[in-house]
Amino acid sequence: MIWNDEFSESEINSDKWNFEIGTGNWGWGNNEAQYYTSDSENAYIDDGKLVIQAVNENFGGMNYTSARMTTKNKGDWKYGKLEIRAKLPSGTGTWPAIWMLPTEGVYGGWPESGEIDIMEQNGSNKQILYGTFHWADAGGQAASYGLTKDISSLNISDVTSNFHLYSLLWSSASIKVYVDNLLIAELANTSEVPFDNPHYILLNLAMGGNLGGDIPQNFNKGQMEIDYVRVYQ
């Protein structure tokens, strides 16, 4: 293990994590409905867990707030194994994600330099998880490969009530995504894809948007809890 955060301190470690603030460009490129803040209501440590919390409140011209945390320039890796133990939100309309982006745009802007999605949860069907790899094809058009997985087929039915292990095994030969050590997506790491340069971790909880879907009128709060993040090489 070369890097980790067990969230055993009373506050989020600023030597390991950054906060991205605001609404990004067109809702962070996904028509997301929240404003990301660094406020302690949206991201905090409770009983040894990192809590990222989306809240129904008007702020910055949006109807919801939440948090988006990254390790950029504080934790950036090429190849290795990542393990993130997490419990996902139960309310519909939420879109939690555990993912990676390149530290430098070696091959150009998104999607040319790649994106690795270790876990995304469908906002309207909490049994659907996604493991996806994004890049650009030879013509510069967005390309992706991944797997939409109904986790009930893996005998996992409690991702919103219990913690599960979301992990990535990334080498010069392949990229593999797992839930509780069960493979859900795999990509050959050939010269045709851009996954040969350092990436950093992102943890965020979006509202609505392309994958969160419709947000119920009675939505109040939603939480993604992270028990630990560990990186091995």
PDB file of N, CA, C and O in Angstrom, residues 57-135:
ATOM      1  N   GLU A  57     -31.259  22.405  -0.987  1.00  0.00           N
ATOM      2  CA  GLU A  57     -31.184  23.799  -0.555  1.00  0.00           C
ATOM      3  C   GLU A  57     -30.788  24.661  -1.752  1.00  0.00           C
ATOM      4  O   GLU A  57     -30.077  24.220  -2.645  1.00  0.00           O
ATOM      5  N   ASN A  58     -31.270  25.877  -1.777  1.00  0.00           N
ATOM      6  CA  ASN A  58     -30.947  26.813  -2.860  1.00  0.00           C
ATOM      7  C   ASN A  58     -29.588  27.443  -2.593  1.00  0.00           C
ATOM      8  O   ASN A  58     -29.363  28.030  -1.532  1.00  0.00           O
ATOM      9  N   PHE A  59     -28.689  27.298  -3.561  1.00  0.00           N
ATOM     10  CA  PHE A  59     -27.351  27.861  -3.404  1.00  0.00           C
ATOM     11  C   PHE A  59     -26.725  28.038  -4.779  1.00  0.00           C
ATOM     12  O   PHE A  59     -26.762  27.121  -5.614  1.00  0.00           O
ATOM     13  N   GLY A  60     -26.173  29.214  -5.019  1.00  0.00           N
ATOM     14  CA  GLY A  60     -25.470  29.447  -6.270  1.00  0.00           C
ATOM     15  C   GLY A  60     -26.328  29.277  -7.509  1.00  0.00           C
ATOM     16  O   GLY A  60     -25.821  28.896  -8.571  1.00  0.00           O
ATOM     17  N   GLY A  61     -27.622  29.528  -7.370  1.00  0.00           N
ATOM     18  CA  GLY A  61     -28.527  29.376  -8.491  1.00  0.00           C
ATOM     19  C   GLY A  61     -29.006  27.962  -8.740  1.00  0.00           C
ATOM     20  O   GLY A  61     -29.741  27.715  -9.709  1.00  0.00           O
ATOM     21  N   MET A  62     -28.636  27.025  -7.878  1.00  0.00           N
ATOM     22  CA  MET A  62     -29.063  25.633  -8.012  1.00  0.00           C
ATOM     23  C   MET A  62     -29.951  25.262  -6.829  1.00  0.00           C
ATOM     24  O   MET A  62     -29.973  25.937  -5.803  1.00  0.00           O
ATOM     25  N   ASN A  63     -30.661  24.147  -6.981  1.00  0.00           N
ATOM     26  CA  ASN A  63     -31.604  23.717  -5.942  1.00  0.00           C
ATOM     27  C   ASN A  63     -30.999  22.728  -4.950  1.00  0.00           C
ATOM     28  O   ASN A  63     -31.662  22.353  -3.975  1.00  0.00           O
ATOM     29  N   TYR A  64     -29.761  22.299  -5.199  1.00  0.00           N
ATOM     30  CA  TYR A  64     -29.133  21.297  -4.335  1.00  0.00           C
ATOM     31  C   TYR A  64     -27.652  21.640  -4.173  1.00  0.00           C
ATOM     32  O   TYR A  64     -27.039  22.275  -5.044  1.00  0.00           O
ATOM     33  N   THR A  65     -27.076  21.198  -3.051  1.00  0.00           N
ATOM     34  CA  THR A  65     -25.634  21.268  -2.854  1.00  0.00           C
ATOM     35  C   THR A  65     -25.099  19.864  -2.607  1.00  0.00           C
ATOM     36  O   THR A  65     -25.832  18.961  -2.181  1.00  0.00           O
ATOM     37  N   SER A  66     -23.809  19.686  -2.878  1.00  0.00           N
ATOM     38  CA  SER A  66     -23.145  18.414  -2.613  1.00  0.00           C
ATOM     39  C   SER A  66     -21.647  18.672  -2.646  1.00  0.00           C
ATOM     40  O   SER A  66     -21.209  19.824  -2.553  1.00  0.00           O
ATOM     41  N   ALA A  67     -20.843  17.608  -2.738  1.00  0.00           N
ATOM     42  CA  ALA A  67     -19.392  17.760  -2.754  1.00  0.00           C
ATOM     43  C   ALA A  67     -18.765  16.855  -3.808  1.00  0.00           C
ATOM     44  O   ALA A  67     -19.284  15.777  -4.124  1.00  0.00           O
ATOM     45  N   ARG A  68     -17.643  17.351  -4.332  1.00  0.00           N
ATOM     46  CA  ARG A  68     -16.838  16.622  -5.319  1.00  0.00           C
ATOM     47  C   ARG A  68     -15.382  16.770  -4.890  1.00  0.00           C
ATOM     48  O   ARG A  68     -14.822  17.866  -4.926  1.00  0.00           O
ATOM     49  N   MET A  69     -14.767  15.652  -4.486  1.00  0.00           N
ATOM     50  CA  MET A  69     -13.422  15.644  -3.928  1.00  0.00           C
ATOM     51  C   MET A  69     -12.464  14.915  -4.862  1.00  0.00           C
ATOM     52  O   MET A  69     -12.849  13.927  -5.494  1.00  0.00           O
ATOM     53  N   THR A  70     -11.212  15.400  -4.928  1.00  0.00           N
ATOM     54  CA  THR A  70     -10.221  14.792  -5.800  1.00  0.00           C
ATOM     55  C   THR A  70      -8.872  14.692  -5.081  1.00  0.00           C
ATOM     56  O   THR A  70      -8.607  15.415  -4.122  1.00  0.00           O
ATOM     57  N   THR A  71      -8.020  13.817  -5.614  1.00  0.00           N
ATOM     58  CA  THR A  71      -6.643  13.704  -5.121  1.00  0.00           C
ATOM     59  C   THR A  71      -5.650  14.322  -6.102  1.00  0.00           C
ATOM     60  O   THR A  71      -4.447  14.078  -6.001  1.00  0.00           O
ATOM     61  N   LYS A  72      -6.109  15.127  -7.032  1.00  0.00           N
ATOM     62  CA  LYS A  72      -5.235  15.656  -8.089  1.00  0.00           C
ATOM     63  C   LYS A  72      -4.025  16.380  -7.501  1.00  0.00           C
ATOM     64  O   LYS A  72      -4.152  17.246  -6.647  1.00  0.00           O
ATOM     65  N   ASN A  73      -2.839  15.988  -7.997  1.00  0.00           N
ATOM     66  CA  ASN A  73      -1.552  16.526  -7.548  1.00  0.00           C
ATOM     67  C   ASN A  73      -1.245  16.223  -6.086  1.00  0.00           C
ATOM     68  O   ASN A  73      -0.261  16.729  -5.539  1.00  0.00           O
ATOM     69  N   LYS A  74      -2.060  15.388  -5.462  1.00  0.00           N
ATOM     70  CA  LYS A  74      -1.811  14.925  -4.100  1.00  0.00           C
ATOM     71  C   LYS A  74      -1.796  13.402  -4.031  1.00  0.00           C
ATOM     72  O   LYS A  74      -1.301  12.837  -3.057  1.00  0.00           O
ATOM     73  N   GLY A  75      -2.367  12.781  -5.050  1.00  0.00           N
ATOM     74  CA  GLY A  75      -2.378  11.341  -5.202  1.00  0.00           C
ATOM     75  C   GLY A  75      -2.668  11.029  -6.660  1.00  0.00           C
ATOM     76  O   GLY A  75      -3.816  11.107  -7.091  1.00  0.00           O
ATOM     77  N   ASP A  76      -1.611  10.739  -7.408  1.00  0.00           N
ATOM     78  CA  ASP A  76      -1.723  10.517  -8.857  1.00  0.00           C
ATOM     79  C   ASP A  76      -0.888   9.280  -9.194  1.00  0.00           C
ATOM     80  O   ASP A  76       0.286   9.210  -8.813  1.00  0.00           O
ATOM     81  N   TRP A  77      -1.493   8.330  -9.908  1.00  0.00           N
ATOM     82  CA  TRP A  77      -0.815   7.060 -10.108  1.00  0.00           C
ATOM     83  C   TRP A  77      -0.987   6.539 -11.529  1.00  0.00           C
ATOM     84  O   TRP A  77      -2.026   6.751 -12.165  1.00  0.00           O
ATOM     85  N   LYS A  78       0.044   5.846 -11.987  1.00  0.00           N
ATOM     86  CA  LYS A  78      -0.006   5.076 -13.227  1.00  0.00           C
ATOM     87  C   LYS A  78       0.123   3.614 -12.847  1.00  0.00           C
ATOM     88  O   LYS A  78       1.167   3.186 -12.352  1.00  0.00           O
ATOM     89  N   TYR A  79      -0.949   2.879 -13.031  1.00  0.00           N
ATOM     90  CA  TYR A  79      -1.044   1.447 -12.721  1.00  0.00           C
ATOM     91  C   TYR A  79      -1.149   1.211 -11.206  1.00  0.00           C
ATOM     92  O   TYR A  79      -0.793   2.065 -10.393  1.00  0.00           O
ATOM     93  N   GLY A  80      -1.663   0.060 -10.855  1.00  0.00           N
ATOM     94  CA  GLY A  80      -1.804  -0.328  -9.470  1.00  0.00           C
ATOM     95  C   GLY A  80      -3.196  -0.874  -9.184  1.00  0.00           C
ATOM     96  O   GLY A  80      -4.006  -1.108 -10.087  1.00  0.00           O
ATOM     97  N   LYS A  81      -3.458  -1.068  -7.907  1.00  0.00           N
ATOM     98  CA  LYS A  81      -4.767  -1.533  -7.438  1.00  0.00           C
ATOM     99  C   LYS A  81      -5.348  -0.488  -6.504  1.00  0.00           C
ATOM    100  O   LYS A  81      -4.664  -0.007  -5.596  1.00  0.00           O
ATOM    101  N   LEU A  82      -6.604  -0.126  -6.731  1.00  0.00           N
ATOM    102  CA  LEU A  82      -7.320   0.804  -5.862  1.00  0.00           C
ATOM    103  C   LEU A  82      -8.482   0.065  -5.215  1.00  0.00           C
ATOM    104  O   LEU A  82      -9.188  -0.701  -5.878  1.00  0.00           O
ATOM    105  N   GLU A  83      -8.672   0.326  -3.930  1.00  0.00           N
ATOM    106  CA  GLU A  83      -9.799  -0.241  -3.197  1.00  0.00           C
ATOM    107  C   GLU A  83     -10.525   0.876  -2.465  1.00  0.00           C
ATOM    108  O   GLU A  83      -9.905   1.643  -1.721  1.00  0.00           O
ATOM    109  N   ILE A  84     -11.827   0.964  -2.678  1.00  0.00           N
ATOM    110  CA  ILE A  84     -12.664   1.958  -2.008  1.00  0.00           C
ATOM    111  C   ILE A  84     -13.871   1.213  -1.416  1.00  0.00           C
ATOM    112  O   ILE A  84     -14.661   0.626  -2.155  1.00  0.00           O
ATOM    113  N   ARG A  85     -13.986   1.236  -0.105  1.00  0.00           N
ATOM    114  CA  ARG A  85     -15.114   0.581   0.561  1.00  0.00           C
ATOM    115  C   ARG A  85     -16.176   1.635   0.834  1.00  0.00           C
ATOM    116  O   ARG A  85     -15.913   2.630   1.525  1.00  0.00           O
ATOM    117  N   ALA A  86     -17.367   1.422   0.277  1.00  0.00           N
ATOM    118  CA  ALA A  86     -18.372   2.492   0.299  1.00  0.00           C
ATOM    119  C   ALA A  86     -19.767   1.940   0.487  1.00  0.00           C
ATOM    120  O   ALA A  86     -20.069   0.789   0.152  1.00  0.00           O
ATOM    121  N   LYS A  87     -20.632   2.814   1.010  1.00  0.00           N
ATOM    122  CA  LYS A  87     -22.081   2.565   1.069  1.00  0.00           C
ATOM    123  C   LYS A  87     -22.751   3.660   0.260  1.00  0.00           C
ATOM    124  O   LYS A  87     -22.461   4.839   0.431  1.00  0.00           O
ATOM    125  N   LEU A  88     -23.677   3.268  -0.618  1.00  0.00           N
ATOM    126  CA  LEU A  88     -24.242   4.186  -1.602  1.00  0.00           C
ATOM    127  C   LEU A  88     -25.592   4.734  -1.148  1.00  0.00           C
ATOM    128  O   LEU A  88     -26.289   4.115  -0.333  1.00  0.00           O
ATOM    129  N   PRO A  89     -25.995   5.901  -1.662  1.00  0.00           N
ATOM    130  CA  PRO A  89     -27.272   6.513  -1.240  1.00  0.00           C
ATOM    131  C   PRO A  89     -28.469   5.705  -1.737  1.00  0.00           C
ATOM    132  O   PRO A  89     -28.428   5.079  -2.796  1.00  0.00           O
ATOM    133  N   SER A  90     -29.537   5.770  -0.972  1.00  0.00           N
ATOM    134  CA  SER A  90     -30.735   4.992  -1.298  1.00  0.00           C
ATOM    135  C   SER A  90     -31.763   5.803  -2.079  1.00  0.00           C
ATOM    136  O   SER A  90     -32.578   5.234  -2.798  1.00  0.00           O
ATOM    137  N   GLY A  91     -31.773   7.111  -1.930  1.00  0.00           N
ATOM    138  CA  GLY A  91     -32.814   7.919  -2.559  1.00  0.00           C
ATOM    139  C   GLY A  91     -32.664   7.996  -4.068  1.00  0.00           C
ATOM    140  O   GLY A  91     -31.549   8.074  -4.593  1.00  0.00           O
ATOM    141  N   THR A  92     -33.771   7.984  -4.792  1.00  0.00           N
ATOM    142  CA  THR A  92     -33.720   8.134  -6.232  1.00  0.00           C
ATOM    143  C   THR A  92     -33.313   9.554  -6.596  1.00  0.00           C
ATOM    144  O   THR A  92     -33.479  10.491  -5.820  1.00  0.00           O
ATOM    145  N   GLY A  93     -32.759   9.713  -7.796  1.00  0.00           N
ATOM    146  CA  GLY A  93     -32.299  11.014  -8.247  1.00  0.00           C
ATOM    147  C   GLY A  93     -30.850  11.310  -7.918  1.00  0.00           C
ATOM    148  O   GLY A  93     -30.293  12.302  -8.401  1.00  0.00           O
ATOM    149  N   THR A  94     -30.209  10.465  -7.099  1.00  0.00           N
ATOM    150  CA  THR A  94     -28.796  10.660  -6.752  1.00  0.00           C
ATOM    151  C   THR A  94     -27.908   9.887  -7.714  1.00  0.00           C
ATOM    152  O   THR A  94     -28.289   8.844  -8.245  1.00  0.00           O
ATOM    153  N   TRP A  95     -26.696  10.394  -7.915  1.00  0.00           N
ATOM    154  CA  TRP A  95     -25.752   9.798  -8.850  1.00  0.00           C
ATOM    155  C   TRP A  95     -24.354   9.812  -8.216  1.00  0.00           C
ATOM    156  O   TRP A  95     -23.560  10.713  -8.462  1.00  0.00           O
ATOM    157  N   PRO A  96     -24.051   8.808  -7.386  1.00  0.00           N
ATOM    158  CA  PRO A  96     -22.720   8.733  -6.786  1.00  0.00           C
ATOM    159  C   PRO A  96     -21.718   8.151  -7.770  1.00  0.00           C
ATOM    160  O   PRO A  96     -22.070   7.313  -8.616  1.00  0.00           O
ATOM    161  N   ALA A  97     -20.458   8.579  -7.639  1.00  0.00           N
ATOM    162  CA  ALA A  97     -19.425   8.077  -8.538  1.00  0.00           C
ATOM    163  C   ALA A  97     -18.088   7.992  -7.828  1.00  0.00           C
ATOM    164  O   ALA A  97     -17.735   8.851  -7.015  1.00  0.00           O
ATOM    165  N   ILE A  98     -17.349   6.927  -8.153  1.00  0.00           N
ATOM    166  CA  ILE A  98     -15.956   6.725  -7.761  1.00  0.00           C
ATOM    167  C   ILE A  98     -15.203   6.532  -9.062  1.00  0.00           C
ATOM    168  O   ILE A  98     -15.447   5.564  -9.782  1.00  0.00           O
ATOM    169  N   TRP A  99     -14.275   7.462  -9.388  1.00  0.00           N
ATOM    170  CA  TRP A  99     -13.716   7.419 -10.734  1.00  0.00           C
ATOM    171  C   TRP A  99     -12.354   8.070 -10.788  1.00  0.00           C
ATOM    172  O   TRP A  99     -11.829   8.512  -9.764  1.00  0.00           O
ATOM    173  N   MET A 100     -11.759   8.122 -12.006  1.00  0.00           N
ATOM    174  CA  MET A 100     -10.417   8.666 -12.179  1.00  0.00           C
ATOM    175  C   MET A 100     -10.333   9.465 -13.482  1.00  0.00           C
ATOM    176  O   MET A 100     -10.974   9.114 -14.480  1.00  0.00           O
ATOM    177  N   LEU A 101      -9.536  10.521 -13.438  1.00  0.00           N
ATOM    178  CA  LEU A 101      -9.229  11.323 -14.615  1.00  0.00           C
ATOM    179  C   LEU A 101      -7.712  11.500 -14.716  1.00  0.00           C
ATOM    180  O   LEU A 101      -7.012  11.432 -13.697  1.00  0.00           O
ATOM    181  N   PRO A 102      -7.196  11.775 -15.924  1.00  0.00           N
ATOM    182  CA  PRO A 102      -5.754  11.971 -16.074  1.00  0.00           C
ATOM    183  C   PRO A 102      -5.292  13.281 -15.442  1.00  0.00           C
ATOM    184  O   PRO A 102      -5.971  14.306 -15.545  1.00  0.00           O
ATOM    185  N   THR A 103      -4.153  13.234 -14.784  1.00  0.00           N
ATOM    186  CA  THR A 103      -3.600  14.427 -14.156  1.00  0.00           C
ATOM    187  C   THR A 103      -3.226  15.472 -15.195  1.00  0.00           C
ATOM    188  O   THR A 103      -3.434  16.672 -15.001  1.00  0.00           O
ATOM    189  N   GLU A 104      -2.663  15.042 -16.300  1.00  0.00           N
ATOM    190  CA  GLU A 104      -2.302  15.922 -17.405  1.00  0.00           C
ATOM    191  C   GLU A 104      -3.035  15.451 -18.661  1.00  0.00           C
ATOM    192  O   GLU A 104      -3.212  14.249 -18.861  1.00  0.00           O
ATOM    193  N   GLY A 105      -3.464  16.374 -19.489  1.00  0.00           N
ATOM    194  CA  GLY A 105      -4.129  16.017 -20.743  1.00  0.00           C
ATOM    195  C   GLY A 105      -3.110  15.598 -21.786  1.00  0.00           C
ATOM    196  O   GLY A 105      -2.908  16.305 -22.790  1.00  0.00           O
ATOM    197  N   VAL A 106      -2.477  14.469 -21.555  1.00  0.00           N
ATOM    198  CA  VAL A 106      -1.374  14.025 -22.403  1.00  0.00           C
ATOM    199  C   VAL A 106      -1.790  13.920 -23.863  1.00  0.00           C
ATOM    200  O   VAL A 106      -1.031  14.283 -24.769  1.00  0.00           O
ATOM    201  N   TYR A 107      -3.008  13.452 -24.101  1.00  0.00           N
ATOM    202  CA  TYR A 107      -3.481  13.243 -25.474  1.00  0.00           C
ATOM    203  C   TYR A 107      -4.536  14.270 -25.890  1.00  0.00           C
ATOM    204  O   TYR A 107      -5.144  14.134 -26.943  1.00  0.00           O
ATOM    205  N   GLY A 108      -4.761  15.280 -25.044  1.00  0.00           N
ATOM    206  CA  GLY A 108      -5.761  16.292 -25.351  1.00  0.00           C
ATOM    207  C   GLY A 108      -6.829  16.347 -24.284  1.00  0.00           C
ATOM    208  O   GLY A 108      -6.771  15.657 -23.260  1.00  0.00           O
ATOM    209  N   GLY A 109      -7.846  17.197 -24.516  1.00  0.00           N
ATOM    210  CA  GLY A 109      -8.955  17.329 -23.573  1.00  0.00           C
ATOM    211  C   GLY A 109      -9.862  16.116 -23.586  1.00  0.00           C
ATOM    212  O   GLY A 109      -9.707  15.202 -24.410  1.00  0.00           O
ATOM    213  N   TRP A 110     -10.844  16.144 -22.686  1.00  0.00           N
ATOM    214  CA  TRP A 110     -11.750  15.003 -22.587  1.00  0.00           C
ATOM    215  C   TRP A 110     -12.462  14.794 -23.921  1.00  0.00           C
ATOM    216  O   TRP A 110     -12.893  15.757 -24.540  1.00  0.00           O
ATOM    217  N   PRO A 111     -12.610  13.533 -24.405  1.00  0.00           N
ATOM    218  CA  PRO A 111     -12.206  12.292 -23.735  1.00  0.00           C
ATOM    219  C   PRO A 111     -10.862  11.739 -24.188  1.00  0.00           C
ATOM    220  O   PRO A 111     -10.527  10.596 -23.854  1.00  0.00           O
ATOM    221  N   GLU A 112     -10.082  12.523 -24.956  1.00  0.00           N
ATOM    222  CA  GLU A 112      -8.874  11.992 -25.574  1.00  0.00           C
ATOM    223  C   GLU A 112      -7.902  11.356 -24.580  1.00  0.00           C
ATOM    224  O   GLU A 112      -7.258  10.358 -24.881  1.00  0.00           O
ATOM    225  N   SER A 113      -7.769  11.934 -23.389  1.00  0.00           N
ATOM    226  CA  SER A 113      -6.788  11.428 -22.430  1.00  0.00           C
ATOM    227  C   SER A 113      -7.370  10.419 -21.448  1.00  0.00           C
ATOM    228  O   SER A 113      -6.665   9.950 -20.550  1.00  0.00           O
ATOM    229  N   GLY A 114      -8.658  10.087 -21.602  1.00  0.00           N
ATOM    230  CA  GLY A 114      -9.222   8.975 -20.857  1.00  0.00           C
ATOM    231  C   GLY A 114      -9.988   9.334 -19.601  1.00  0.00           C
ATOM    232  O   GLY A 114      -9.844  10.420 -19.035  1.00  0.00           O
ATOM    233  N   GLU A 115     -10.828   8.409 -19.194  1.00  0.00           N
ATOM    234  CA  GLU A 115     -11.579   8.466 -17.929  1.00  0.00           C
ATOM    235  C   GLU A 115     -11.868   7.041 -17.513  1.00  0.00           C
ATOM    236  O   GLU A 115     -12.281   6.219 -18.339  1.00  0.00           O
ATOM    237  N   ILE A 116     -11.655   6.734 -16.246  1.00  0.00           N
ATOM    238  CA  ILE A 116     -11.921   5.406 -15.688  1.00  0.00           C
ATOM    239  C   ILE A 116     -13.014   5.545 -14.640  1.00  0.00           C
ATOM    240  O   ILE A 116     -12.825   6.227 -13.629  1.00  0.00           O
ATOM    241  N   ASP A 117     -14.152   4.925 -14.870  1.00  0.00           N
ATOM    242  CA  ASP A 117     -15.250   4.944 -13.901  1.00  0.00           C
ATOM    243  C   ASP A 117     -15.259   3.616 -13.157  1.00  0.00           C
ATOM    244  O   ASP A 117     -15.617   2.572 -13.723  1.00  0.00           O
ATOM    245  N   ILE A 118     -14.865   3.657 -11.892  1.00  0.00           N
ATOM    246  CA  ILE A 118     -14.832   2.445 -11.080  1.00  0.00           C
ATOM    247  C   ILE A 118     -16.229   2.064 -10.631  1.00  0.00           C
ATOM    248  O   ILE A 118     -16.600   0.892 -10.588  1.00  0.00           O
ATOM    249  N   MET A 119     -17.048   3.057 -10.287  1.00  0.00           N
ATOM    250  CA  MET A 119     -18.427   2.810  -9.873  1.00  0.00           C
ATOM    251  C   MET A 119     -19.280   4.036 -10.144  1.00  0.00           C
ATOM    252  O   MET A 119     -18.931   5.136  -9.768  1.00  0.00           O
ATOM    253  N   GLU A 120     -20.383   3.831 -10.827  1.00  0.00           N
ATOM    254  CA  GLU A 120     -21.461   4.815 -10.907  1.00  0.00           C
ATOM    255  C   GLU A 120     -22.756   4.071 -10.642  1.00  0.00           C
ATOM    256  O   GLU A 120     -22.945   2.957 -11.105  1.00  0.00           O
ATOM    257  N   GLN A 121     -23.657   4.713  -9.915  1.00  0.00           N
ATOM    258  CA  GLN A 121     -24.931   4.091  -9.569  1.00  0.00           C
ATOM    259  C   GLN A 121     -26.063   4.799 -10.284  1.00  0.00           C
ATOM    260  O   GLN A 121     -26.138   6.032 -10.288  1.00  0.00           O
ATOM    261  N   ASN A 122     -26.931   4.031 -10.893  1.00  0.00           N
ATOM    262  CA  ASN A 122     -28.100   4.565 -11.594  1.00  0.00           C
ATOM    263  C   ASN A 122     -29.037   5.248 -10.601  1.00  0.00           C
ATOM    264  O   ASN A 122     -29.368   4.698  -9.556  1.00  0.00           O
ATOM    265  N   GLY A 123     -29.466   6.464 -10.939  1.00  0.00           N
ATOM    266  CA  GLY A 123     -30.277   7.237 -10.014  1.00  0.00           C
ATOM    267  C   GLY A 123     -31.681   6.704  -9.784  1.00  0.00           C
ATOM    268  O   GLY A 123     -32.270   6.932  -8.735  1.00  0.00           O
ATOM    269  N   SER A 124     -32.225   5.992 -10.767  1.00  0.00           N
ATOM    270  CA  SER A 124     -33.605   5.513 -10.635  1.00  0.00           C
ATOM    271  C   SER A 124     -33.682   4.027 -10.331  1.00  0.00           C
ATOM    272  O   SER A 124     -34.744   3.539  -9.945  1.00  0.00           O
ATOM    273  N   ASN A 125     -32.595   3.292 -10.508  1.00  0.00           N
ATOM    274  CA  ASN A 125     -32.563   1.861 -10.193  1.00  0.00           C
ATOM    275  C   ASN A 125     -31.266   1.580  -9.458  1.00  0.00           C
ATOM    276  O   ASN A 125     -30.214   1.421 -10.071  1.00  0.00           O
ATOM    277  N   LYS A 126     -31.319   1.517  -8.145  1.00  0.00           N
ATOM    278  CA  LYS A 126     -30.118   1.416  -7.331  1.00  0.00           C
ATOM    279  C   LYS A 126     -29.410   0.076  -7.478  1.00  0.00           C
ATOM    280  O   LYS A 126     -28.291  -0.090  -6.984  1.00  0.00           O
ATOM    281  N   GLN A 127     -30.051  -0.883  -8.142  1.00  0.00           N
ATOM    282  CA  GLN A 127     -29.403  -2.170  -8.378  1.00  0.00           C
ATOM    283  C   GLN A 127     -28.506  -2.139  -9.605  1.00  0.00           C
ATOM    284  O   GLN A 127     -27.795  -3.111  -9.873  1.00  0.00           O
ATOM    285  N   ILE A 128     -28.514  -1.042 -10.348  1.00  0.00           N
ATOM    286  CA  ILE A 128     -27.690  -0.933 -11.548  1.00  0.00           C
ATOM    287  C   ILE A 128     -26.419  -0.148 -11.224  1.00  0.00           C
ATOM    288  O   ILE A 128     -26.470   0.999 -10.798  1.00  0.00           O
ATOM    289  N   LEU A 129     -25.268  -0.792 -11.438  1.00  0.00           N
ATOM    290  CA  LEU A 129     -23.978  -0.147 -11.298  1.00  0.00           C
ATOM    291  C   LEU A 129     -23.269  -0.159 -12.647  1.00  0.00           C
ATOM    292  O   LEU A 129     -23.496  -1.037 -13.476  1.00  0.00           O
ATOM    293  N   TYR A 130     -22.383   0.806 -12.839  1.00  0.00           N
ATOM    294  CA  TYR A 130     -21.643   0.927 -14.085  1.00  0.00           C
ATOM    295  C   TYR A 130     -20.135   0.928 -13.808  1.00  0.00           C
ATOM    296  O   TYR A 130     -19.672   1.601 -12.896  1.00  0.00           O
ATOM    297  N   GLY A 131     -19.399   0.183 -14.604  1.00  0.00           N
ATOM    298  CA  GLY A 131     -17.950   0.290 -14.676  1.00  0.00           C
ATOM    299  C   GLY A 131     -17.624   0.606 -16.123  1.00  0.00           C
ATOM    300  O   GLY A 131     -17.964  -0.172 -17.017  1.00  0.00           O
ATOM    301  N   THR A 132     -16.987   1.740 -16.382  1.00  0.00           N
ATOM    302  CA  THR A 132     -16.868   2.231 -17.759  1.00  0.00           C
ATOM    303  C   THR A 132     -15.505   2.872 -17.993  1.00  0.00           C
ATOM    304  O   THR A 132     -14.940   3.496 -17.099  1.00  0.00           O
ATOM    305  N   PHE A 133     -14.997   2.735 -19.220  1.00  0.00           N
ATOM    306  CA  PHE A 133     -13.750   3.361 -19.643  1.00  0.00           C
ATOM    307  C   PHE A 133     -14.057   4.253 -20.837  1.00  0.00           C
ATOM    308  O   PHE A 133     -14.671   3.808 -21.805  1.00  0.00           O
ATOM    309  N   HIS A 134     -13.635   5.517 -20.775  1.00  0.00           N
ATOM    310  CA  HIS A 134     -13.917   6.474 -21.843  1.00  0.00           C
ATOM    311  C   HIS A 134     -12.607   6.936 -22.482  1.00  0.00           C
ATOM    312  O   HIS A 134     -11.614   7.166 -21.796  1.00  0.00           O
ATOM    313  N   TRP A 135     -12.635   7.119 -23.810  1.00  0.00           N
ATOM    314  CA  TRP A 135     -11.511   7.679 -24.544  1.00  0.00           C
ATOM    315  C   TRP A 135     -12.031   8.170 -25.882  1.00  0.00           C
ATOM    316  O   TRP A 135     -13.245   8.196 -26.105  1.00  0.00           O
TER     317      TRP A 135
END
